[in-house]
Amino acid sequence: MNRPVSEGRETARPARMGPWRFVVWFGTVSLLADVVYEGARSITGPLLASLGASSLVVGVVTGAGEAAALGLRLVSGPMADRTRRFWGLAIAGYALTVVSVPLLGVAGVLWAAGVLVIAERVGKAVRSPAKDTLLSHATAATGRGRGFAVHEALDQVGAIAGPLLVAGVLALTGNDYGPALGVLAAPGIAVLLLLFWLRARVADPEAYEREVTAAALTPATPETRHGRLPRTFWTYAGFTAATTTGFATFGVLSYHLVQRHLLTAAWVPVLYAAAMAVDAVAALATGWLYDRIGPRVLVALPVLTAGVVALAFTDTVAIAVAGSLVWGAAMGIQESTLRATVADLVPSGRRATAYGLFAGMVGAASLAGGALTGGLYGCSIPVLITVVVAIQVLAVVLLAVTRVDRR
């Protein structure tokens, strides 16, 4: 069992690999997992449409999936802090995801596909606070921004490979979704094997953060599993929720591309893979800048979010594709630098709880954003753009009043 720093003694042996190696191996786990679930997500919109879904249904299902992935962390985050079973929760969450995706390929009715889409995201909810906390300990030694960015970049290698693999199988089978999703079972098995190996090598990743504190000859911040989270954390969570409310899901973007005959279903995963490549570059760039200039770099996120709806919902192929690539850049910031900032705001003993609460607010915003973009898309695209831009202005204001103490 891991214990907080305040207990004044180490109860587990030091980590058996360096912090950068841990970040890279954990990134490899995410790489393989992304082959599985990003391969599936790249065709969620067309798959649901093939089963009879409207644009509103696609927006609600994908938005509900993101809400589940984020909102349920309100439970899994405090559970991780209370039980200190970070590895167990991470493994359980990954297992749920890698089982749900192949089953999605044999779902023949809309309601079953919708349930599996959400189930895959529930797996992410179970694992993410624990996973982010484990990773945050290692990034105390590597640099928060750089560590989370490298992890995200490796993650996105899988996010590129998965959609390309799915696109290839779709092309070979005449757009048969069953084999395209079934082939993703193999990397799913590899995810679980690698996780068990990594847990055996580094049973106590918190040792990385303890070593940094000791080397700096700095008194440890008093750790507690109870009490209030910092006020700045709540302001920061409000900023993130606001910018996420106007963020369109790729399900809605891909629905637009296919329904307006801008791309075929087989080309959508290829575009998704390109967006994931942009995601990786944006994560590395903003992570590097975060370690140098702090959270000011996050102002790029609301700007990119507004750009997505302005570009992606046009009827010109090149502009719509550009909007999807901008979506990828925004995702890169969301999945790396936003998470790194939470680790700088909250001490270790409450960090999983903070990640859970943070994600819960973002989850509610994701559900609202999925319904907002899906609903307004069917009514008026100019109104959709206007509403999203207004929300992003509010997000910039909230960011301006956030102050982060970067340790």
mmCIF file of N, CA and C in Angstrom, residues 39-97:
data_model
loop_
_atom_site.group_PDB
_atom_site.id
_atom_site.type_symbol
_atom_site.label_atom_id
_atom_site.label_comp_id
_atom_site.label_asym_id
_atom_site.label_seq_id
_atom_site.Cartn_x
_atom_site.Cartn_y
_atom_site.Cartn_z
ATOM 1 N N GLY A 39 -9.194 3.563 -32.513
ATOM 2 C CA GLY A 39 -9.638 2.918 -33.743
ATOM 3 C C GLY A 39 -11.146 2.842 -33.799
ATOM 4 N N ALA A 40 -11.766 2.507 -32.657
ATOM 5 C CA ALA A 40 -13.228 2.447 -32.607
ATOM 6 C C ALA A 40 -13.856 3.828 -32.689
ATOM 7 N N ARG A 41 -13.302 4.788 -31.957
ATOM 8 C CA ARG A 41 -13.892 6.129 -31.935
ATOM 9 C C ARG A 41 -13.838 6.803 -33.303
ATOM 10 N N SER A 42 -12.844 6.427 -34.119
ATOM 11 C CA SER A 42 -12.704 7.067 -35.423
ATOM 12 C C SER A 42 -13.880 6.784 -36.345
ATOM 13 N N ILE A 43 -14.629 5.712 -36.077
ATOM 14 C CA ILE A 43 -15.772 5.366 -36.932
ATOM 15 C C ILE A 43 -17.089 5.349 -36.161
ATOM 16 N N THR A 44 -17.085 5.899 -34.947
ATOM 17 C CA THR A 44 -18.314 5.874 -34.148
ATOM 18 C C THR A 44 -19.464 6.587 -34.845
ATOM 19 N N GLY A 45 -19.206 7.775 -35.383
ATOM 20 C CA GLY A 45 -20.264 8.527 -36.057
ATOM 21 C C GLY A 45 -20.876 7.773 -37.225
ATOM 22 N N PRO A 46 -20.057 7.347 -38.210
ATOM 23 C CA PRO A 46 -20.612 6.567 -39.321
ATOM 24 C C PRO A 46 -21.246 5.246 -38.894
ATOM 25 N N LEU A 47 -20.662 4.575 -37.883
ATOM 26 C CA LEU A 47 -21.240 3.316 -37.410
ATOM 27 C C LEU A 47 -22.640 3.535 -36.852
ATOM 28 N N LEU A 48 -22.807 4.542 -35.994
ATOM 29 C CA LEU A 48 -24.123 4.826 -35.432
ATOM 30 C C LEU A 48 -25.100 5.259 -36.525
ATOM 31 N N ALA A 49 -24.609 6.047 -37.488
ATOM 32 C CA ALA A 49 -25.479 6.471 -38.598
ATOM 33 C C ALA A 49 -25.942 5.273 -39.410
ATOM 34 N N SER A 50 -25.053 4.274 -39.594
ATOM 35 C CA SER A 50 -25.431 3.082 -40.360
ATOM 36 C C SER A 50 -26.515 2.268 -39.660
ATOM 37 N N LEU A 51 -26.658 2.495 -38.349
ATOM 38 C CA LEU A 51 -27.689 1.802 -37.574
ATOM 39 C C LEU A 51 -28.942 2.651 -37.389
ATOM 40 N N GLY A 52 -28.976 3.819 -38.053
ATOM 41 C CA GLY A 52 -30.175 4.646 -38.047
ATOM 42 C C GLY A 52 -30.124 5.884 -37.184
ATOM 43 N N ALA A 53 -28.962 6.254 -36.658
ATOM 44 C CA ALA A 53 -28.871 7.415 -35.767
ATOM 45 C C ALA A 53 -28.945 8.722 -36.547
ATOM 46 N N SER A 54 -29.598 9.728 -35.949
ATOM 47 C CA SER A 54 -29.604 11.086 -36.488
ATOM 48 C C SER A 54 -28.408 11.843 -35.940
ATOM 49 N N SER A 55 -28.202 13.082 -36.423
ATOM 50 C CA SER A 55 -27.085 13.884 -35.916
ATOM 51 C C SER A 55 -27.235 14.153 -34.419
ATOM 52 N N LEU A 56 -28.479 14.361 -33.948
ATOM 53 C CA LEU A 56 -28.700 14.601 -32.526
ATOM 54 C C LEU A 56 -28.360 13.359 -31.710
ATOM 55 N N VAL A 57 -28.766 12.188 -32.199
ATOM 56 C CA VAL A 57 -28.463 10.948 -31.481
ATOM 57 C C VAL A 57 -26.954 10.721 -31.420
ATOM 58 N N VAL A 58 -26.258 10.965 -32.536
ATOM 59 C CA VAL A 58 -24.796 10.816 -32.544
ATOM 60 C C VAL A 58 -24.173 11.764 -31.523
ATOM 61 N N GLY A 59 -24.641 13.013 -31.511
ATOM 62 C CA GLY A 59 -24.099 13.989 -30.567
ATOM 63 C C GLY A 59 -24.367 13.602 -29.133
ATOM 64 N N VAL A 60 -25.586 13.105 -28.843
ATOM 65 C CA VAL A 60 -25.930 12.739 -27.470
ATOM 66 C C VAL A 60 -25.165 11.491 -27.027
ATOM 67 N N VAL A 61 -25.088 10.474 -27.890
ATOM 68 C CA VAL A 61 -24.387 9.239 -27.510
ATOM 69 C C VAL A 61 -22.902 9.508 -27.288
ATOM 70 N N THR A 62 -22.258 10.206 -28.229
ATOM 71 C CA THR A 62 -20.826 10.473 -28.062
ATOM 72 C C THR A 62 -20.591 11.442 -26.912
ATOM 73 N N GLY A 63 -21.482 12.408 -26.750
ATOM 74 C CA GLY A 63 -21.356 13.316 -25.616
ATOM 75 C C GLY A 63 -21.568 12.598 -24.295
ATOM 76 N N ALA A 64 -22.550 11.667 -24.262
ATOM 77 C CA ALA A 64 -22.785 10.882 -23.050
ATOM 78 C C ALA A 64 -21.601 9.981 -22.751
ATOM 79 N N GLY A 65 -20.973 9.466 -23.801
ATOM 80 C CA GLY A 65 -19.779 8.658 -23.610
ATOM 81 C C GLY A 65 -18.668 9.454 -22.957
ATOM 82 N N GLU A 66 -18.457 10.662 -23.441
ATOM 83 C CA GLU A 66 -17.425 11.509 -22.839
ATOM 84 C C GLU A 66 -17.820 11.918 -21.420
ATOM 85 N N ALA A 67 -19.117 12.137 -21.212
ATOM 86 C CA ALA A 67 -19.577 12.469 -19.862
ATOM 87 C C ALA A 67 -19.334 11.306 -18.908
ATOM 88 N N ALA A 68 -19.563 10.073 -19.385
ATOM 89 C CA ALA A 68 -19.285 8.903 -18.554
ATOM 90 C C ALA A 68 -17.795 8.777 -18.275
ATOM 91 N N ALA A 69 -16.985 9.008 -19.303
ATOM 92 C CA ALA A 69 -15.532 8.898 -19.151
ATOM 93 C C ALA A 69 -14.999 9.902 -18.146
ATOM 94 N N LEU A 70 -15.682 11.024 -18.021
ATOM 95 C CA LEU A 70 -15.208 12.086 -17.141
ATOM 96 C C LEU A 70 -16.021 12.175 -15.855
ATOM 97 N N GLY A 71 -17.343 12.103 -15.961
ATOM 98 C CA GLY A 71 -18.193 12.294 -14.796
ATOM 99 C C GLY A 71 -18.053 11.201 -13.748
ATOM 100 N N LEU A 72 -17.881 9.952 -14.162
ATOM 101 C CA LEU A 72 -17.766 8.857 -13.205
ATOM 102 C C LEU A 72 -16.453 8.899 -12.428
ATOM 103 N N ARG A 73 -15.546 9.740 -12.846
ATOM 104 C CA ARG A 73 -14.311 9.894 -12.075
ATOM 105 C C ARG A 73 -14.569 10.597 -10.737
ATOM 106 N N LEU A 74 -15.755 11.186 -10.594
ATOM 107 C CA LEU A 74 -16.140 11.715 -9.283
ATOM 108 C C LEU A 74 -16.161 10.607 -8.233
ATOM 109 N N VAL A 75 -16.395 9.377 -8.684
ATOM 110 C CA VAL A 75 -16.374 8.216 -7.793
ATOM 111 C C VAL A 75 -15.002 7.554 -7.793
ATOM 112 N N SER A 76 -14.451 7.313 -8.979
ATOM 113 C CA SER A 76 -13.191 6.565 -9.060
ATOM 114 C C SER A 76 -12.004 7.350 -8.509
ATOM 115 N N GLY A 77 -12.039 8.698 -8.593
ATOM 116 C CA GLY A 77 -10.942 9.495 -8.046
ATOM 117 C C GLY A 77 -10.834 9.394 -6.533
ATOM 118 N N PRO A 78 -11.896 9.743 -5.789
ATOM 119 C CA PRO A 78 -11.840 9.566 -4.332
ATOM 120 C C PRO A 78 -11.588 8.119 -3.920
ATOM 121 N N MET A 79 -12.121 7.159 -4.686
ATOM 122 C CA MET A 79 -11.874 5.756 -4.357
ATOM 123 C C MET A 79 -10.381 5.432 -4.438
ATOM 124 N N ALA A 80 -9.722 5.972 -5.454
ATOM 125 C CA ALA A 80 -8.285 5.726 -5.601
ATOM 126 C C ALA A 80 -7.508 6.318 -4.432
ATOM 127 N N ASP A 81 -7.855 7.550 -4.023
ATOM 128 C CA ASP A 81 -7.169 8.161 -2.881
ATOM 129 C C ASP A 81 -7.452 7.401 -1.590
ATOM 130 N N ARG A 82 -8.680 6.935 -1.433
ATOM 131 C CA ARG A 82 -9.058 6.256 -0.194
ATOM 132 C C ARG A 82 -8.417 4.874 -0.080
ATOM 133 N N THR A 83 -8.439 4.112 -1.181
ATOM 134 C CA THR A 83 -7.930 2.740 -1.137
ATOM 135 C C THR A 83 -6.446 2.651 -1.449
ATOM 136 N N ARG A 84 -5.902 3.670 -2.151
ATOM 137 C CA ARG A 84 -4.515 3.684 -2.626
ATOM 138 C C ARG A 84 -4.242 2.517 -3.566
ATOM 139 N N ARG A 85 -5.267 1.963 -4.180
ATOM 140 C CA ARG A 85 -5.104 0.854 -5.127
ATOM 141 C C ARG A 85 -5.056 1.414 -6.551
ATOM 142 N N PHE A 86 -4.048 2.217 -6.803
ATOM 143 C CA PHE A 86 -3.944 2.889 -8.095
ATOM 144 C C PHE A 86 -3.732 1.892 -9.240
ATOM 145 N N TRP A 87 -2.861 0.931 -9.027
ATOM 146 C CA TRP A 87 -2.608 -0.045 -10.084
ATOM 147 C C TRP A 87 -3.849 -0.895 -10.359
ATOM 148 N N GLY A 88 -4.534 -1.347 -9.317
ATOM 149 C CA GLY A 88 -5.707 -2.187 -9.517
ATOM 150 C C GLY A 88 -6.798 -1.491 -10.314
ATOM 151 N N LEU A 89 -7.057 -0.222 -9.994
ATOM 152 C CA LEU A 89 -8.080 0.527 -10.721
ATOM 153 C C LEU A 89 -7.658 0.799 -12.159
ATOM 154 N N ALA A 90 -6.381 1.074 -12.370
ATOM 155 C CA ALA A 90 -5.895 1.308 -13.734
ATOM 156 C C ALA A 90 -6.081 0.056 -14.587
ATOM 157 N N ILE A 91 -5.717 -1.099 -14.043
ATOM 158 C CA ILE A 91 -5.832 -2.343 -14.805
ATOM 159 C C ILE A 91 -7.293 -2.683 -15.076
ATOM 160 N N ALA A 92 -8.161 -2.514 -14.082
ATOM 161 C CA ALA A 92 -9.582 -2.815 -14.268
ATOM 162 C C ALA A 92 -10.196 -1.932 -15.353
ATOM 163 N N GLY A 93 -9.848 -0.656 -15.357
ATOM 164 C CA GLY A 93 -10.404 0.251 -16.360
ATOM 165 C C GLY A 93 -9.954 -0.086 -17.762
ATOM 166 N N TYR A 94 -8.673 -0.392 -17.913
ATOM 167 C CA TYR A 94 -8.191 -0.788 -19.235
ATOM 168 C C TYR A 94 -8.862 -2.076 -19.701
ATOM 169 N N ALA A 95 -9.088 -3.023 -18.782
ATOM 170 C CA ALA A 95 -9.727 -4.287 -19.152
ATOM 171 C C ALA A 95 -11.133 -4.055 -19.705
ATOM 172 N N LEU A 96 -11.908 -3.175 -19.068
ATOM 173 C CA LEU A 96 -13.262 -2.904 -19.538
ATOM 174 C C LEU A 96 -13.246 -2.315 -20.946
ATOM 175 N N THR A 97 -12.314 -1.427 -21.201
ATOM 176 C CA THR A 97 -12.225 -0.809 -22.522
ATOM 177 C C THR A 97 -11.876 -1.817 -23.607
#
